[in-house]
């Protein structure tokens, strides 16, 4: 999650070359907060979406990824040579080469890039909130909640939180991690390939562009192995349901234009939807079929005063956590307003830190059944609480756009 101040924690010395990412603290900074890509369904989005989807197509029989000529041309429009990209050109983060616009998302699969070591070493997004950044109760802000100690989700995670998983990505600061949730797809009931996370886990906001090599790992470390045991674990043990690459990602226009690595800029619109495809072609099953579940998303969740409790789930990666274990917090929400013009956010007491950004918030929806109503976006420097955006029309626009883009596929 993103902190409301310059950084969630002091940067640790390990893996200094990788730096903390701006999402979840920018989906890369192990826990920094970030907002999602635009909610608009611009005219060129479909073409760009399909370019991305094809670029991330499943491996062919010879083990190589095949891309139609029209998609290759689309990549070339952005100056991307697929072979060079896969061989390391993606590490070029020059501002002129960092794709930023909502319709420009491209994420070619690089088979084998996310091996167990790279997954384990991904950093939290490092974005904490300084109380002085909250302003003088603009809008409506309730008293700060008491901290709620995060509880470890019992393993196997698939049996207890089958929709939960990790989002992995690369940023200019290094290899990053966030949390995410498998959600239902209205256009493909029972066969969803859609994942909900924070905007800052896919896009850097107002001073950057789309992150790269974005992938989702459902039920990461499903058996709850210790960090020591994970050092020798196989990829199948770390990712029992496979690695799913994002062939499209979309966030709110507000996050792209306003989102910041520090403070709460864009936090009220810090959500994103990712559409995924299996790294190696898979078994023909969708993500939802593979994990056996997907949550509905409620864009008309009850007002704060009517919500009895919210459960937030994620993989906190900043101390005292190590990012390898799934945790959850349950609390009655309060209100948090960062300014007088943006929607008021949900806030709960929770000790989870960076890396939990993007993780799903589940409550009883407007139909009386469990539903995703928010995601972790920001939290304070001392990790006593978390805040997530209220999901309204903008969030629904992002969600519907991604669903329609892949209808019938």
PDB file of N, CA, C and O in Angstrom, residues 66-118:
ATOM      1  N   UNK A  66       3.980 -17.103 -30.172  1.00  0.00           N
ATOM      2  CA  UNK A  66       3.708 -16.636 -31.521  1.00  0.00           C
ATOM      3  C   UNK A  66       2.804 -15.423 -31.463  1.00  0.00           C
ATOM      4  O   UNK A  66       1.849 -15.381 -30.692  1.00  0.00           O
ATOM      5  N   UNK A  67       3.099 -14.421 -32.269  1.00  0.00           N
ATOM      6  CA  UNK A  67       2.339 -13.182 -32.267  1.00  0.00           C
ATOM      7  C   UNK A  67       1.919 -12.853 -33.694  1.00  0.00           C
ATOM      8  O   UNK A  67       2.750 -12.818 -34.599  1.00  0.00           O
ATOM      9  N   UNK A  68       0.650 -12.635 -33.939  1.00  0.00           N
ATOM     10  CA  UNK A  68       0.178 -12.282 -35.284  1.00  0.00           C
ATOM     11  C   UNK A  68       0.884 -11.034 -35.812  1.00  0.00           C
ATOM     12  O   UNK A  68       1.330 -10.177 -35.046  1.00  0.00           O
ATOM     13  N   UNK A  69       0.955 -10.940 -37.139  1.00  0.00           N
ATOM     14  CA  UNK A  69       1.665  -9.820 -37.749  1.00  0.00           C
ATOM     15  C   UNK A  69       1.094  -8.474 -37.335  1.00  0.00           C
ATOM     16  O   UNK A  69       1.840  -7.509 -37.143  1.00  0.00           O
ATOM     17  N   UNK A  70      -0.248  -8.385 -37.207  1.00  0.00           N
ATOM     18  CA  UNK A  70      -0.832  -7.084 -36.865  1.00  0.00           C
ATOM     19  C   UNK A  70      -0.427  -6.674 -35.453  1.00  0.00           C
ATOM     20  O   UNK A  70      -0.262  -5.482 -35.162  1.00  0.00           O
ATOM     21  N   UNK A  71      -0.234  -7.674 -34.586  1.00  0.00           N
ATOM     22  CA  UNK A  71       0.192  -7.355 -33.228  1.00  0.00           C
ATOM     23  C   UNK A  71       1.655  -6.932 -33.223  1.00  0.00           C
ATOM     24  O   UNK A  71       2.052  -6.016 -32.500  1.00  0.00           O
ATOM     25  N   UNK A  72       2.453  -7.600 -34.029  1.00  0.00           N
ATOM     26  CA  UNK A  72       3.863  -7.207 -34.127  1.00  0.00           C
ATOM     27  C   UNK A  72       3.961  -5.766 -34.604  1.00  0.00           C
ATOM     28  O   UNK A  72       4.788  -4.987 -34.114  1.00  0.00           O
ATOM     29  N   UNK A  73       3.096  -5.411 -35.554  1.00  0.00           N
ATOM     30  CA  UNK A  73       3.099  -4.038 -36.043  1.00  0.00           C
ATOM     31  C   UNK A  73       2.727  -3.065 -34.931  1.00  0.00           C
ATOM     32  O   UNK A  73       3.283  -1.965 -34.841  1.00  0.00           O
ATOM     33  N   UNK A  74       1.750  -3.488 -34.100  1.00  0.00           N
ATOM     34  CA  UNK A  74       1.314  -2.622 -32.997  1.00  0.00           C
ATOM     35  C   UNK A  74       2.457  -2.410 -32.006  1.00  0.00           C
ATOM     36  O   UNK A  74       2.663  -1.305 -31.506  1.00  0.00           O
ATOM     37  N   UNK A  75       3.192  -3.472 -31.733  1.00  0.00           N
ATOM     38  CA  UNK A  75       4.344  -3.361 -30.836  1.00  0.00           C
ATOM     39  C   UNK A  75       5.394  -2.431 -31.432  1.00  0.00           C
ATOM     40  O   UNK A  75       5.993  -1.618 -30.727  1.00  0.00           O
ATOM     41  N   UNK A  76       5.590  -2.560 -32.748  1.00  0.00           N
ATOM     42  CA  UNK A  76       6.582  -1.714 -33.403  1.00  0.00           C
ATOM     43  C   UNK A  76       6.205  -0.245 -33.321  1.00  0.00           C
ATOM     44  O   UNK A  76       7.074   0.626 -33.278  1.00  0.00           O
ATOM     45  N   UNK A  77       4.889   0.048 -33.314  1.00  0.00           N
ATOM     46  CA  UNK A  77       4.454   1.436 -33.188  1.00  0.00           C
ATOM     47  C   UNK A  77       4.989   2.057 -31.901  1.00  0.00           C
ATOM     48  O   UNK A  77       5.208   3.258 -31.813  1.00  0.00           O
ATOM     49  N   UNK A  78       5.166   1.216 -30.893  1.00  0.00           N
ATOM     50  CA  UNK A  78       5.704   1.693 -29.621  1.00  0.00           C
ATOM     51  C   UNK A  78       7.210   1.513 -29.548  1.00  0.00           C
ATOM     52  O   UNK A  78       7.811   1.684 -28.485  1.00  0.00           O
ATOM     53  N   UNK A  79       7.822   1.120 -30.658  1.00  0.00           N
ATOM     54  CA  UNK A  79       9.273   0.940 -30.673  1.00  0.00           C
ATOM     55  C   UNK A  79       9.724  -0.315 -29.961  1.00  0.00           C
ATOM     56  O   UNK A  79      10.868  -0.402 -29.500  1.00  0.00           O
ATOM     57  N   UNK A  80       8.835  -1.314 -29.883  1.00  0.00           N
ATOM     58  CA  UNK A  80       9.159  -2.528 -29.150  1.00  0.00           C
ATOM     59  C   UNK A  80       9.450  -3.671 -30.120  1.00  0.00           C
ATOM     60  O   UNK A  80       8.605  -4.085 -30.900  1.00  0.00           O
ATOM     61  N   UNK A  81      10.683  -4.178 -30.057  1.00  0.00           N
ATOM     62  CA  UNK A  81      11.066  -5.381 -30.778  1.00  0.00           C
ATOM     63  C   UNK A  81      10.932  -6.523 -29.787  1.00  0.00           C
ATOM     64  O   UNK A  81      11.604  -6.547 -28.762  1.00  0.00           O
ATOM     65  N   UNK A  82      10.041  -7.483 -30.075  1.00  0.00           N
ATOM     66  CA  UNK A  82       9.725  -8.517 -29.095  1.00  0.00           C
ATOM     67  C   UNK A  82      10.954  -9.287 -28.629  1.00  0.00           C
ATOM     68  O   UNK A  82      11.131  -9.532 -27.434  1.00  0.00           O
ATOM     69  N   UNK A  83      11.821  -9.671 -29.574  1.00  0.00           N
ATOM     70  CA  UNK A  83      13.008 -10.439 -29.188  1.00  0.00           C
ATOM     71  C   UNK A  83      13.917  -9.620 -28.271  1.00  0.00           C
ATOM     72  O   UNK A  83      14.421 -10.115 -27.261  1.00  0.00           O
ATOM     73  N   UNK A  84      14.118  -8.361 -28.638  1.00  0.00           N
ATOM     74  CA  UNK A  84      14.964  -7.503 -27.795  1.00  0.00           C
ATOM     75  C   UNK A  84      14.311  -7.280 -26.436  1.00  0.00           C
ATOM     76  O   UNK A  84      14.980  -7.238 -25.400  1.00  0.00           O
ATOM     77  N   UNK A  85      12.979  -7.129 -26.450  1.00  0.00           N
ATOM     78  CA  UNK A  85      12.236  -6.916 -25.203  1.00  0.00           C
ATOM     79  C   UNK A  85      12.452  -8.100 -24.257  1.00  0.00           C
ATOM     80  O   UNK A  85      12.781  -7.931 -23.090  1.00  0.00           O
ATOM     81  N   UNK A  86      12.272  -9.304 -24.785  1.00  0.00           N
ATOM     82  CA  UNK A  86      12.412 -10.503 -23.966  1.00  0.00           C
ATOM     83  C   UNK A  86      13.849 -10.710 -23.499  1.00  0.00           C
ATOM     84  O   UNK A  86      14.084 -11.334 -22.465  1.00  0.00           O
ATOM     85  N   UNK A  87      14.798 -10.175 -24.248  1.00  0.00           N
ATOM     86  CA  UNK A  87      16.209 -10.333 -23.877  1.00  0.00           C
ATOM     87  C   UNK A  87      16.735  -9.213 -22.985  1.00  0.00           C
ATOM     88  O   UNK A  87      17.935  -9.109 -22.767  1.00  0.00           O
ATOM     89  N   UNK A  88      15.818  -8.374 -22.483  1.00  0.00           N
ATOM     90  CA  UNK A  88      16.242  -7.372 -21.514  1.00  0.00           C
ATOM     91  C   UNK A  88      15.933  -5.938 -21.850  1.00  0.00           C
ATOM     92  O   UNK A  88      16.166  -5.049 -21.026  1.00  0.00           O
ATOM     93  N   UNK A  89      15.376  -5.667 -23.049  1.00  0.00           N
ATOM     94  CA  UNK A  89      15.074  -4.281 -23.406  1.00  0.00           C
ATOM     95  C   UNK A  89      13.992  -3.698 -22.502  1.00  0.00           C
ATOM     96  O   UNK A  89      13.890  -2.469 -22.377  1.00  0.00           O
ATOM     97  N   UNK A  90      13.199  -4.539 -21.847  1.00  0.00           N
ATOM     98  CA  UNK A  90      12.153  -4.044 -20.945  1.00  0.00           C
ATOM     99  C   UNK A  90      12.753  -3.287 -19.760  1.00  0.00           C
ATOM    100  O   UNK A  90      12.056  -2.528 -19.079  1.00  0.00           O
ATOM    101  N   UNK A  91      14.043  -3.453 -19.518  1.00  0.00           N
ATOM    102  CA  UNK A  91      14.697  -2.773 -18.395  1.00  0.00           C
ATOM    103  C   UNK A  91      14.991  -1.306 -18.693  1.00  0.00           C
ATOM    104  O   UNK A  91      15.457  -0.572 -17.812  1.00  0.00           O
ATOM    105  N   UNK A  92      14.707  -0.875 -19.912  1.00  0.00           N
ATOM    106  CA  UNK A  92      14.926   0.525 -20.269  1.00  0.00           C
ATOM    107  C   UNK A  92      13.732   1.354 -19.797  1.00  0.00           C
ATOM    108  O   UNK A  92      12.638   1.252 -20.342  1.00  0.00           O
ATOM    109  N   UNK A  93      13.959   2.189 -18.798  1.00  0.00           N
ATOM    110  CA  UNK A  93      12.870   2.984 -18.223  1.00  0.00           C
ATOM    111  C   UNK A  93      12.986   4.468 -18.591  1.00  0.00           C
ATOM    112  O   UNK A  93      12.466   5.326 -17.885  1.00  0.00           O
ATOM    113  N   UNK A  94      13.662   4.768 -19.699  1.00  0.00           N
ATOM    114  CA  UNK A  94      13.739   6.159 -20.140  1.00  0.00           C
ATOM    115  C   UNK A  94      12.318   6.700 -20.291  1.00  0.00           C
ATOM    116  O   UNK A  94      11.434   6.015 -20.807  1.00  0.00           O
ATOM    117  N   UNK A  95      12.112   7.920 -19.854  1.00  0.00           N
ATOM    118  CA  UNK A  95      10.758   8.483 -19.859  1.00  0.00           C
ATOM    119  C   UNK A  95      10.106   8.420 -21.231  1.00  0.00           C
ATOM    120  O   UNK A  95       8.907   8.177 -21.347  1.00  0.00           O
ATOM    121  N   UNK A  96      10.891   8.591 -22.293  1.00  0.00           N
ATOM    122  CA  UNK A  96      10.325   8.565 -23.640  1.00  0.00           C
ATOM    123  C   UNK A  96       9.860   7.171 -24.042  1.00  0.00           C
ATOM    124  O   UNK A  96       9.037   7.018 -24.947  1.00  0.00           O
ATOM    125  N   UNK A  97      10.406   6.143 -23.379  1.00  0.00           N
ATOM    126  CA  UNK A  97      10.060   4.770 -23.728  1.00  0.00           C
ATOM    127  C   UNK A  97       9.111   4.123 -22.715  1.00  0.00           C
ATOM    128  O   UNK A  97       8.745   2.960 -22.863  1.00  0.00           O
ATOM    129  N   UNK A  98       8.719   4.877 -21.707  1.00  0.00           N
ATOM    130  CA  UNK A  98       7.854   4.323 -20.666  1.00  0.00           C
ATOM    131  C   UNK A  98       6.404   4.641 -21.029  1.00  0.00           C
ATOM    132  O   UNK A  98       5.941   5.772 -20.864  1.00  0.00           O
ATOM    133  N   UNK A  99       5.679   3.646 -21.549  1.00  0.00           N
ATOM    134  CA  UNK A  99       4.311   3.855 -22.004  1.00  0.00           C
ATOM    135  C   UNK A  99       3.424   4.273 -20.851  1.00  0.00           C
ATOM    136  O   UNK A  99       3.418   3.652 -19.799  1.00  0.00           O
ATOM    137  N   UNK A 100       2.628   5.317 -21.078  1.00  0.00           N
ATOM    138  CA  UNK A 100       1.878   5.934 -19.997  1.00  0.00           C
ATOM    139  C   UNK A 100       0.370   5.951 -20.195  1.00  0.00           C
ATOM    140  O   UNK A 100      -0.391   5.761 -19.248  1.00  0.00           O
ATOM    141  N   UNK A 101      -0.081   6.179 -21.416  1.00  0.00           N
ATOM    142  CA  UNK A 101      -1.503   6.412 -21.642  1.00  0.00           C
ATOM    143  C   UNK A 101      -2.333   5.151 -21.391  1.00  0.00           C
ATOM    144  O   UNK A 101      -1.835   4.029 -21.482  1.00  0.00           O
ATOM    145  N   UNK A 102      -3.614   5.381 -21.099  1.00  0.00           N
ATOM    146  CA  UNK A 102      -4.505   4.274 -20.753  1.00  0.00           C
ATOM    147  C   UNK A 102      -4.538   3.201 -21.838  1.00  0.00           C
ATOM    148  O   UNK A 102      -4.593   2.007 -21.550  1.00  0.00           O
ATOM    149  N   UNK A 103      -4.488   3.614 -23.094  1.00  0.00           N
ATOM    150  CA  UNK A 103      -4.629   2.671 -24.201  1.00  0.00           C
ATOM    151  C   UNK A 103      -3.316   2.023 -24.602  1.00  0.00           C
ATOM    152  O   UNK A 103      -3.290   1.182 -25.498  1.00  0.00           O
ATOM    153  N   UNK A 104      -2.223   2.371 -23.940  1.00  0.00           N
ATOM    154  CA  UNK A 104      -0.905   1.914 -24.379  1.00  0.00           C
ATOM    155  C   UNK A 104      -0.368   0.700 -23.630  1.00  0.00           C
ATOM    156  O   UNK A 104       0.787   0.330 -23.808  1.00  0.00           O
ATOM    157  N   UNK A 105      -1.177   0.077 -22.802  1.00  0.00           N
ATOM    158  CA  UNK A 105      -0.679  -1.051 -22.018  1.00  0.00           C
ATOM    159  C   UNK A 105      -0.219  -2.204 -22.913  1.00  0.00           C
ATOM    160  O   UNK A 105      -0.952  -2.668 -23.786  1.00  0.00           O
ATOM    161  N   UNK A 106       1.018  -2.667 -22.698  1.00  0.00           N
ATOM    162  CA  UNK A 106       1.571  -3.799 -23.440  1.00  0.00           C
ATOM    163  C   UNK A 106       2.395  -4.627 -22.456  1.00  0.00           C
ATOM    164  O   UNK A 106       3.183  -4.079 -21.677  1.00  0.00           O
ATOM    165  N   UNK A 107       2.240  -5.960 -22.491  1.00  0.00           N
ATOM    166  CA  UNK A 107       2.906  -6.798 -21.493  1.00  0.00           C
ATOM    167  C   UNK A 107       3.239  -8.175 -22.081  1.00  0.00           C
ATOM    168  O   UNK A 107       2.671  -9.185 -21.700  1.00  0.00           O
ATOM    169  N   UNK A 108       4.189  -8.245 -23.042  1.00  0.00           N
ATOM    170  CA  UNK A 108       4.527  -9.537 -23.664  1.00  0.00           C
ATOM    171  C   UNK A 108       5.010 -10.552 -22.624  1.00  0.00           C
ATOM    172  O   UNK A 108       5.756 -10.210 -21.711  1.00  0.00           O
ATOM    173  N   UNK A 109       4.581 -11.796 -22.762  1.00  0.00           N
ATOM    174  CA  UNK A 109       5.023 -12.850 -21.850  1.00  0.00           C
ATOM    175  C   UNK A 109       6.504 -13.143 -22.064  1.00  0.00           C
ATOM    176  O   UNK A 109       6.965 -13.252 -23.192  1.00  0.00           O
ATOM    177  N   UNK A 110       7.225 -13.250 -20.974  1.00  0.00           N
ATOM    178  CA  UNK A 110       8.615 -13.707 -21.005  1.00  0.00           C
ATOM    179  C   UNK A 110       8.639 -14.993 -20.186  1.00  0.00           C
ATOM    180  O   UNK A 110       8.724 -14.971 -18.954  1.00  0.00           O
ATOM    181  N   UNK A 111       8.525 -16.105 -20.867  1.00  0.00           N
ATOM    182  CA  UNK A 111       8.376 -17.384 -20.183  1.00  0.00           C
ATOM    183  C   UNK A 111       9.552 -17.654 -19.243  1.00  0.00           C
ATOM    184  O   UNK A 111      10.721 -17.496 -19.608  1.00  0.00           O
ATOM    185  N   UNK A 112       9.232 -18.049 -18.017  1.00  0.00           N
ATOM    186  CA  UNK A 112      10.255 -18.388 -17.042  1.00  0.00           C
ATOM    187  C   UNK A 112      10.819 -17.210 -16.275  1.00  0.00           C
ATOM    188  O   UNK A 112      11.628 -17.398 -15.355  1.00  0.00           O
ATOM    189  N   UNK A 113      10.411 -15.974 -16.617  1.00  0.00           N
ATOM    190  CA  UNK A 113      10.954 -14.804 -15.920  1.00  0.00           C
ATOM    191  C   UNK A 113      10.639 -14.858 -14.429  1.00  0.00           C
ATOM    192  O   UNK A 113      11.497 -14.585 -13.583  1.00  0.00           O
ATOM    193  N   UNK A 114       9.396 -15.225 -14.110  1.00  0.00           N
ATOM    194  CA  UNK A 114       8.999 -15.275 -12.705  1.00  0.00           C
ATOM    195  C   UNK A 114       9.292 -16.667 -12.136  1.00  0.00           C
ATOM    196  O   UNK A 114       8.420 -17.503 -12.000  1.00  0.00           O
ATOM    197  N   UNK A 115      10.588 -16.875 -11.817  1.00  0.00           N
ATOM    198  CA  UNK A 115      10.974 -18.130 -11.175  1.00  0.00           C
ATOM    199  C   UNK A 115      10.830 -17.978  -9.661  1.00  0.00           C
ATOM    200  O   UNK A 115      10.573 -16.877  -9.162  1.00  0.00           O
ATOM    201  N   UNK A 116      10.947 -19.061  -8.882  1.00  0.00           N
ATOM    202  CA  UNK A 116      10.726 -18.968  -7.431  1.00  0.00           C
ATOM    203  C   UNK A 116      11.582 -17.921  -6.737  1.00  0.00           C
ATOM    204  O   UNK A 116      11.103 -17.216  -5.840  1.00  0.00           O
ATOM    205  N   UNK A 117      12.848 -17.791  -7.127  1.00  0.00           N
ATOM    206  CA  UNK A 117      13.725 -16.818  -6.473  1.00  0.00           C
ATOM    207  C   UNK A 117      13.247 -15.397  -6.719  1.00  0.00           C
ATOM    208  O   UNK A 117      13.225 -14.560  -5.809  1.00  0.00           O
ATOM    209  N   UNK A 118      12.852 -15.112  -7.974  1.00  0.00           N
ATOM    210  CA  UNK A 118      12.416 -13.759  -8.309  1.00  0.00           C
ATOM    211  C   UNK A 118      11.101 -13.434  -7.615  1.00  0.00           C
ATOM    212  O   UNK A 118      10.877 -12.307  -7.174  1.00  0.00           O
TER     213      UNK A 118
END
